[in-house]
Coordinates of C-alpha atoms and ligand atoms in Angstrom, one line a residue:
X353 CA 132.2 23.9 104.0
X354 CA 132.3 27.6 104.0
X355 CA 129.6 29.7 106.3
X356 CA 128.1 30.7 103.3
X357 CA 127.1 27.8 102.3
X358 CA 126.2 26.3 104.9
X359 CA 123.1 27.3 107.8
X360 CA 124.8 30.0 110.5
X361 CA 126.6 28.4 112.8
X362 CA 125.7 28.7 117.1
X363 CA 127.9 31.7 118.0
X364 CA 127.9 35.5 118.4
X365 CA 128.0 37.3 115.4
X366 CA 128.9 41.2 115.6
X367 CA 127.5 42.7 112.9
X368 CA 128.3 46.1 111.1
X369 CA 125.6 48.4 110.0
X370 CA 125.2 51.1 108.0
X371 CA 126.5 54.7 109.2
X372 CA 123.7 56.5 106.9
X373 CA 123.2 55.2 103.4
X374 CA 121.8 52.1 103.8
X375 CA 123.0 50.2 100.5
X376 CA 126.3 50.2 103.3
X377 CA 124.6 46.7 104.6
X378 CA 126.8 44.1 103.4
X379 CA 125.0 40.4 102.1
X380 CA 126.6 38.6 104.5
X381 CA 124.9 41.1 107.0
X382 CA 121.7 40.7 105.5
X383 CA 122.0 36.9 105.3
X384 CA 122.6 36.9 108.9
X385 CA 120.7 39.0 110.8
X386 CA 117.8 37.2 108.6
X387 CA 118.7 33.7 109.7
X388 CA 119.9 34.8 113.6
X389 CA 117.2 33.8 116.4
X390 CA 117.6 36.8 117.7
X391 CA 119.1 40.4 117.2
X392 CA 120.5 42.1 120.2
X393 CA 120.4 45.5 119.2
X394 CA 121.1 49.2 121.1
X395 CA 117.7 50.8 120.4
X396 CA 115.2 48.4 119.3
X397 CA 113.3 50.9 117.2
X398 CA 116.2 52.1 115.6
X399 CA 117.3 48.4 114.3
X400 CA 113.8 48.0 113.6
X401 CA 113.5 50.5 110.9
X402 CA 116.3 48.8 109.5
X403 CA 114.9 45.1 109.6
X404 CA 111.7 46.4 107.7
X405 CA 113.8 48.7 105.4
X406 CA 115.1 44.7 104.3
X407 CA 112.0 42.8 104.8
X408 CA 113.6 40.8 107.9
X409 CA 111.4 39.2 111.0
X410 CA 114.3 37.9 112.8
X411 CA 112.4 39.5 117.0
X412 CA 115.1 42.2 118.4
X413 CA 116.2 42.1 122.3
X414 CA 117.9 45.5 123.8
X415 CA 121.3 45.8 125.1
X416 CA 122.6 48.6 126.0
X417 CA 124.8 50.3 128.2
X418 CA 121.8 50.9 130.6
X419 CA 121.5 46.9 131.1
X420 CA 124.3 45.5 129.4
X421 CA 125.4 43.6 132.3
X422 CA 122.1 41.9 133.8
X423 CA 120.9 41.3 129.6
X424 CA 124.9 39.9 129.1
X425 CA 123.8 37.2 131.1
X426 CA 120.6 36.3 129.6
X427 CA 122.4 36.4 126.1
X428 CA 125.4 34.1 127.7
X429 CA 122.7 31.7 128.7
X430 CA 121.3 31.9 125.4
X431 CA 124.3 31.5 123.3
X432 CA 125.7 28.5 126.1
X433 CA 121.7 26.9 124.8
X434 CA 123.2 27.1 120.6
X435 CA 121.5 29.7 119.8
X436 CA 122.5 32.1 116.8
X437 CA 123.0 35.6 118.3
X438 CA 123.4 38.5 115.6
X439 CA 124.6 41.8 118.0
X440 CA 124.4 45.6 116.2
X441 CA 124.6 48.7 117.4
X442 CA 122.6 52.0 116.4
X443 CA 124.8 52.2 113.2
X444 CA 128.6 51.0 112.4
X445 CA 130.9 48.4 114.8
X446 CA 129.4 47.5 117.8
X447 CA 132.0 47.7 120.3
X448 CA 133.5 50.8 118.6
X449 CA 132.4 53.5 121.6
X450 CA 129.0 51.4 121.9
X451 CA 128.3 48.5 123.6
X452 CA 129.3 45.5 122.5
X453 CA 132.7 44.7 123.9
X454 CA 131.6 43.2 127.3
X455 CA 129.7 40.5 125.6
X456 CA 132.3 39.8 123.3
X457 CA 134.3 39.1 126.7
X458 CA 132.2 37.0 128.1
X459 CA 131.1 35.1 124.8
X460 CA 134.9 34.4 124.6
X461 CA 135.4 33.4 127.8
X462 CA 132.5 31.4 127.9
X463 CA 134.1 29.2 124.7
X464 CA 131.8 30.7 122.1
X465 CA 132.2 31.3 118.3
X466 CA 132.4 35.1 118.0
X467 CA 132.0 35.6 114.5
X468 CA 132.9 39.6 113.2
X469 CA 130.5 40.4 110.1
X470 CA 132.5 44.0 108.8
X471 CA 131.0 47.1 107.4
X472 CA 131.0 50.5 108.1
X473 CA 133.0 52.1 110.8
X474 CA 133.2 55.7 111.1
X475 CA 136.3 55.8 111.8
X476 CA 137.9 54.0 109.2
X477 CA 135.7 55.1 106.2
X478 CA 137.0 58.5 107.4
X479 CA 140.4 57.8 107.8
X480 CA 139.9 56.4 104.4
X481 CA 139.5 59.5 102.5
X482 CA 140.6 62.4 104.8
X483 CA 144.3 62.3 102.9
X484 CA 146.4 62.4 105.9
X485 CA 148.7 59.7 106.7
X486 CA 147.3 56.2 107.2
X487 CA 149.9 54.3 108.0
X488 CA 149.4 54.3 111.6
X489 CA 146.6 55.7 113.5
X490 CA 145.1 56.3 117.1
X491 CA 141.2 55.6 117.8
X492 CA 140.7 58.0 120.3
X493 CA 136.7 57.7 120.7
X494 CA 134.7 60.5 122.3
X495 CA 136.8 63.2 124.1
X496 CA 135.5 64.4 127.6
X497 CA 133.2 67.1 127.5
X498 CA 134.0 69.0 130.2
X499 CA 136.0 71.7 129.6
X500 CA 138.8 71.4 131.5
X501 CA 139.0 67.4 131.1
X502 CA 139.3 67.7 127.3
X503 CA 141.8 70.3 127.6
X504 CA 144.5 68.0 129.6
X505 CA 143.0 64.8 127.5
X506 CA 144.4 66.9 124.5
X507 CA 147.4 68.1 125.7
X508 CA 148.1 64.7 126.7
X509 CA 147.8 63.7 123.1
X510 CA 150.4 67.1 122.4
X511 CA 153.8 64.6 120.9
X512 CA 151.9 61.6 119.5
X513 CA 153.1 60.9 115.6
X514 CA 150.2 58.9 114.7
X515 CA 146.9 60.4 112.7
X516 CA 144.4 61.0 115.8
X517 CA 141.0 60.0 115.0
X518 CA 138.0 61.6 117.7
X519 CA 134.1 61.0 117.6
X520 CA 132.6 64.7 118.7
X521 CA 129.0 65.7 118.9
X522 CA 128.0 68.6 116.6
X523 CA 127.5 71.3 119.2
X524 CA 130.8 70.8 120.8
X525 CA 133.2 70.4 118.1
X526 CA 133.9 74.4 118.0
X527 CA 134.8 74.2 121.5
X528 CA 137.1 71.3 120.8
X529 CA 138.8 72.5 118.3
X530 CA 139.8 75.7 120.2
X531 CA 141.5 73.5 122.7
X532 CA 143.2 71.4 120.1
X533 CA 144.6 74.4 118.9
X534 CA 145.8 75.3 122.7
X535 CA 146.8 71.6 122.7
X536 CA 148.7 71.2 119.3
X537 CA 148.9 74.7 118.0
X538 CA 146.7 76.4 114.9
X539 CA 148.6 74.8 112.2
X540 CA 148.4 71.6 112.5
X541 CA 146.5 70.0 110.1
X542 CA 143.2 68.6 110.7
X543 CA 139.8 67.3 108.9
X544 CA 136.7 67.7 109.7
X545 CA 134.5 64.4 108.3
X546 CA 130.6 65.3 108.6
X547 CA 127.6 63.0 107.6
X548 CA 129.9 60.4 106.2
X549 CA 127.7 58.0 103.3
X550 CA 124.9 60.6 103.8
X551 CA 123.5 63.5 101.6
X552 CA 125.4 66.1 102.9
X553 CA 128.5 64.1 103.4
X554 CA 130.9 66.9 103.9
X555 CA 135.1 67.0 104.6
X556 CA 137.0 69.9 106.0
X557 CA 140.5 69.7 105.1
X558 CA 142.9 72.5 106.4
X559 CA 145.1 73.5 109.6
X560 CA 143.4 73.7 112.8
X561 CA 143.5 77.3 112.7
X562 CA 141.1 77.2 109.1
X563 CA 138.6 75.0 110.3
X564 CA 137.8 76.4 113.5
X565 CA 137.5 79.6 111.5
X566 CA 135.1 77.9 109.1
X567 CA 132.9 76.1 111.5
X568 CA 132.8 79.1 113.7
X569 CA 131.1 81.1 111.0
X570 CA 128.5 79.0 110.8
X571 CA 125.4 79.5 112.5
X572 CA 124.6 76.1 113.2
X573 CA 126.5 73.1 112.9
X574 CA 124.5 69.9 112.6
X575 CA 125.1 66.0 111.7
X576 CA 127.6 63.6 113.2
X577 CA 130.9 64.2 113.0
X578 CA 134.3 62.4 113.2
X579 CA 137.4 65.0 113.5
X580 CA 140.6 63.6 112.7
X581 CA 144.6 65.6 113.2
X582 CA 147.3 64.8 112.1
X583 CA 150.0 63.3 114.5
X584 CA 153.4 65.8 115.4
X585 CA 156.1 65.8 113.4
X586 CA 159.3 64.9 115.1
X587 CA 160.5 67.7 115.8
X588 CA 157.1 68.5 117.9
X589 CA 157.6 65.2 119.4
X590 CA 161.1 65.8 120.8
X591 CA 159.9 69.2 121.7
X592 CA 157.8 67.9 123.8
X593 CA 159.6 65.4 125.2
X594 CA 162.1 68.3 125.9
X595 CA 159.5 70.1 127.5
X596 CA 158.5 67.7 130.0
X597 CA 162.3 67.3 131.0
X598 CA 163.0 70.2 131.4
X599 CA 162.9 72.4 134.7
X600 CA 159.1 73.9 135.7
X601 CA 161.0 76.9 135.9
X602 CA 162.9 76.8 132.6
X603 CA 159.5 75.8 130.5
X604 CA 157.9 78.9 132.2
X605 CA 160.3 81.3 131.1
X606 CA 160.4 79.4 127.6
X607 CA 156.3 79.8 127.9
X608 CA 156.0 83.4 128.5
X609 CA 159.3 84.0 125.7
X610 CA 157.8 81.8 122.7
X611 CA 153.7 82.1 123.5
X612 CA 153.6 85.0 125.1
X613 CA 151.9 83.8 128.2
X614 CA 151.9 85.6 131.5
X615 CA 153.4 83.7 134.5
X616 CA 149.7 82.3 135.9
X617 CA 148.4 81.1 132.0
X618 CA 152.1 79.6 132.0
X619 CA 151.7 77.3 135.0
X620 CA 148.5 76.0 134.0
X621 CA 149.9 74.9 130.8
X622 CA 152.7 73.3 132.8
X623 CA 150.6 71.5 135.0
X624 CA 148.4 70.3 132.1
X625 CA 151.3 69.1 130.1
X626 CA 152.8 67.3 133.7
X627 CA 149.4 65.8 135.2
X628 CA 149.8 67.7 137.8
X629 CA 147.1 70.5 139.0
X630 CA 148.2 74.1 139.3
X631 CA 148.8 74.1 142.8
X632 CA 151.3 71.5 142.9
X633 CA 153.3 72.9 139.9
X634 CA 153.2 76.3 141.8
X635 CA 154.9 73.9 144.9
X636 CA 157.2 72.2 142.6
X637 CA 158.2 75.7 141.4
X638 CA 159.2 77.3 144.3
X639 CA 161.0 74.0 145.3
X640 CA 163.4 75.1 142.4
X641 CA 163.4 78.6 143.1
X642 CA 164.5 77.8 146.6
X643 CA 166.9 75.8 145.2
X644 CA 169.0 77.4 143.3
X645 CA 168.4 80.5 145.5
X646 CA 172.1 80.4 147.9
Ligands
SAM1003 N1 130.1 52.2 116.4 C1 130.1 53.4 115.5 C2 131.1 53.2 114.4 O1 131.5 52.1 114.1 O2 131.5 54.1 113.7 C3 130.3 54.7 116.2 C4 129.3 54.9 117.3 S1 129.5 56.4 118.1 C5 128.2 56.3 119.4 C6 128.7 57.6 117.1 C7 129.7 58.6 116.6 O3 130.4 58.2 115.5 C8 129.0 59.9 116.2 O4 128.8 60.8 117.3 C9 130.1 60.5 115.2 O5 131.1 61.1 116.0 C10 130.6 59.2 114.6 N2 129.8 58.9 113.4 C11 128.8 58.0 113.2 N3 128.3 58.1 112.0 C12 128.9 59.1 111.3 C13 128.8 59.7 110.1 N4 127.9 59.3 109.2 N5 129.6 60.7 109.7 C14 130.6 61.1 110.6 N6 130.7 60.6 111.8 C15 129.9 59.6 112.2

């Protein structure tokens, strides 16, 4: 018999919700978080406007990343008793940078049916329409927010040939985008997906160097956002690889020749690109120099 027709199964079920529009719930959704015993849910007010929006009584337990270890537990014992647990986040895939995955874990470890009920995913939906290549892709989540962390997180990313896809909050995506341009120059081409299924659903499509322009003209930049770039080419890819083979002292002089960057901006890209932090690029430099100096 299929699940449908049948009464839900014991098990873990890992339910997608809707990313705005709420006509984005699925039936299947709807038909189980209505017959679960219990909904474990992010932010229990949040899923409740939800369960009223679609008439359902099914009572809500948190877990979050706050208490997602010592609540784990409790729902392991639960689900080990039969019960049906239904798990969502605030909106989309749980598990999809929110909780979710470390219950999944356990659930499956534990020998228990964990049962995926799909629907939106930021993500994807954005991937979806943004027109760059699909074929392959990298989920890349949240970058860092500091500074100086998302700057080496980016260049990091500098040679991969898949489509990138990030999560950024609204008031930071300016300052990411300035260091993806210092990460993968201003013309590669990016799109900017804001308030996916919502109202003002919104996509920037353009080169790195357009959209910061855009977005930076604006006073205020509000709604959630997923920012997606396109992979190198493979010519930037064996650039890079070049790069990172070749001598500190070689890609400094090609540094300050191509970009135009004095000898100190130079080295800090270096040690960016190598993992390394300037002062031991600065070492492994004037290991060279002395080197080849007779
Ligand atoms: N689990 C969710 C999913 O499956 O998409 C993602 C949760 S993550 C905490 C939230 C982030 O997803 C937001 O900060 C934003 O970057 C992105 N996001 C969520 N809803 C969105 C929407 N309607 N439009 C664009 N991006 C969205």
């Amino acid at each position: 018999m299929t699940e449908a027709a049948s009464s839900l199964a014991p098990g873990l079920y890992v339910v997608a919700t809707p990313i705005g529009n709420l006509e984005d719930i699925t039936l299947r959704a709807l038909r189980v978080l209505g017959s679960a015993d219990r909904i474990a849910c992010e932010d229990t007010r949040q899923t409740q406007k939800l369960l009223h929006h679609f008439n359902i009584a099914t009572p809500v337990l948190s877990y979050h990343q706050h208490n997602e270890r010592q609540r784990g537990a409790e729902l392991l014992a639960l689900l080990q008793q039969g019960q049906r647990i239904a798990l969502v986040s605030d909106a989309g895939l749980p598990g999809i940078s929110d909780p979710g995955a470390e219950i999944v874990q356990l659930a499956i470890a534990a020998g228990i049916s964990v049962v995926p009920i799909p629907g939106a995913c930021a993500a994807v939906t954005a991937l979806a329409a943004a027109g760059l290549d699909t074929t392959r892709f990298l989920f890349v989540g949240f970058p860092p927010s500091r500074p100086g962390e998302r700057r080496s997180f980016l260049e990091a990313l500098r040679a991969e040939p898949t489509t990138m896809v990030f999560y950024e909050a609204p008031h930071r995506i300016v300052p990411t985008l300035d260091d993806a341009i210092a990460a993968f120059g201003a013309e590669r081409r990016v799109v900017v997906a804001r308030e996916l299924t919502k109202i003002h659903e919104e996509f920037l499509r353009g080169t790195l160097g357009e959209i910061h322009a855009a977005l930076n003209r604006r006073e205020l930049i509000r709604g959630e956002i997923t920012l997606l770039i396109a992979g190198a080419c493979p010519a930037e890819t064996a650039s890079a690889a070049n790069a990172a083979q070749q001598s500190i002292q070689s890609r400094l002089a090609e540094l300050k020749k191509l970009e135009n960057l004095d000898e100190m901006d130079a080295l800090k890209r270096i040690a960016r690109e190598r993992g390394l932090s300037k002062s031991e690029a600065y070492r492994e430099l004037q290991r060279e120099r002395s080197r080849k100096s007779p």
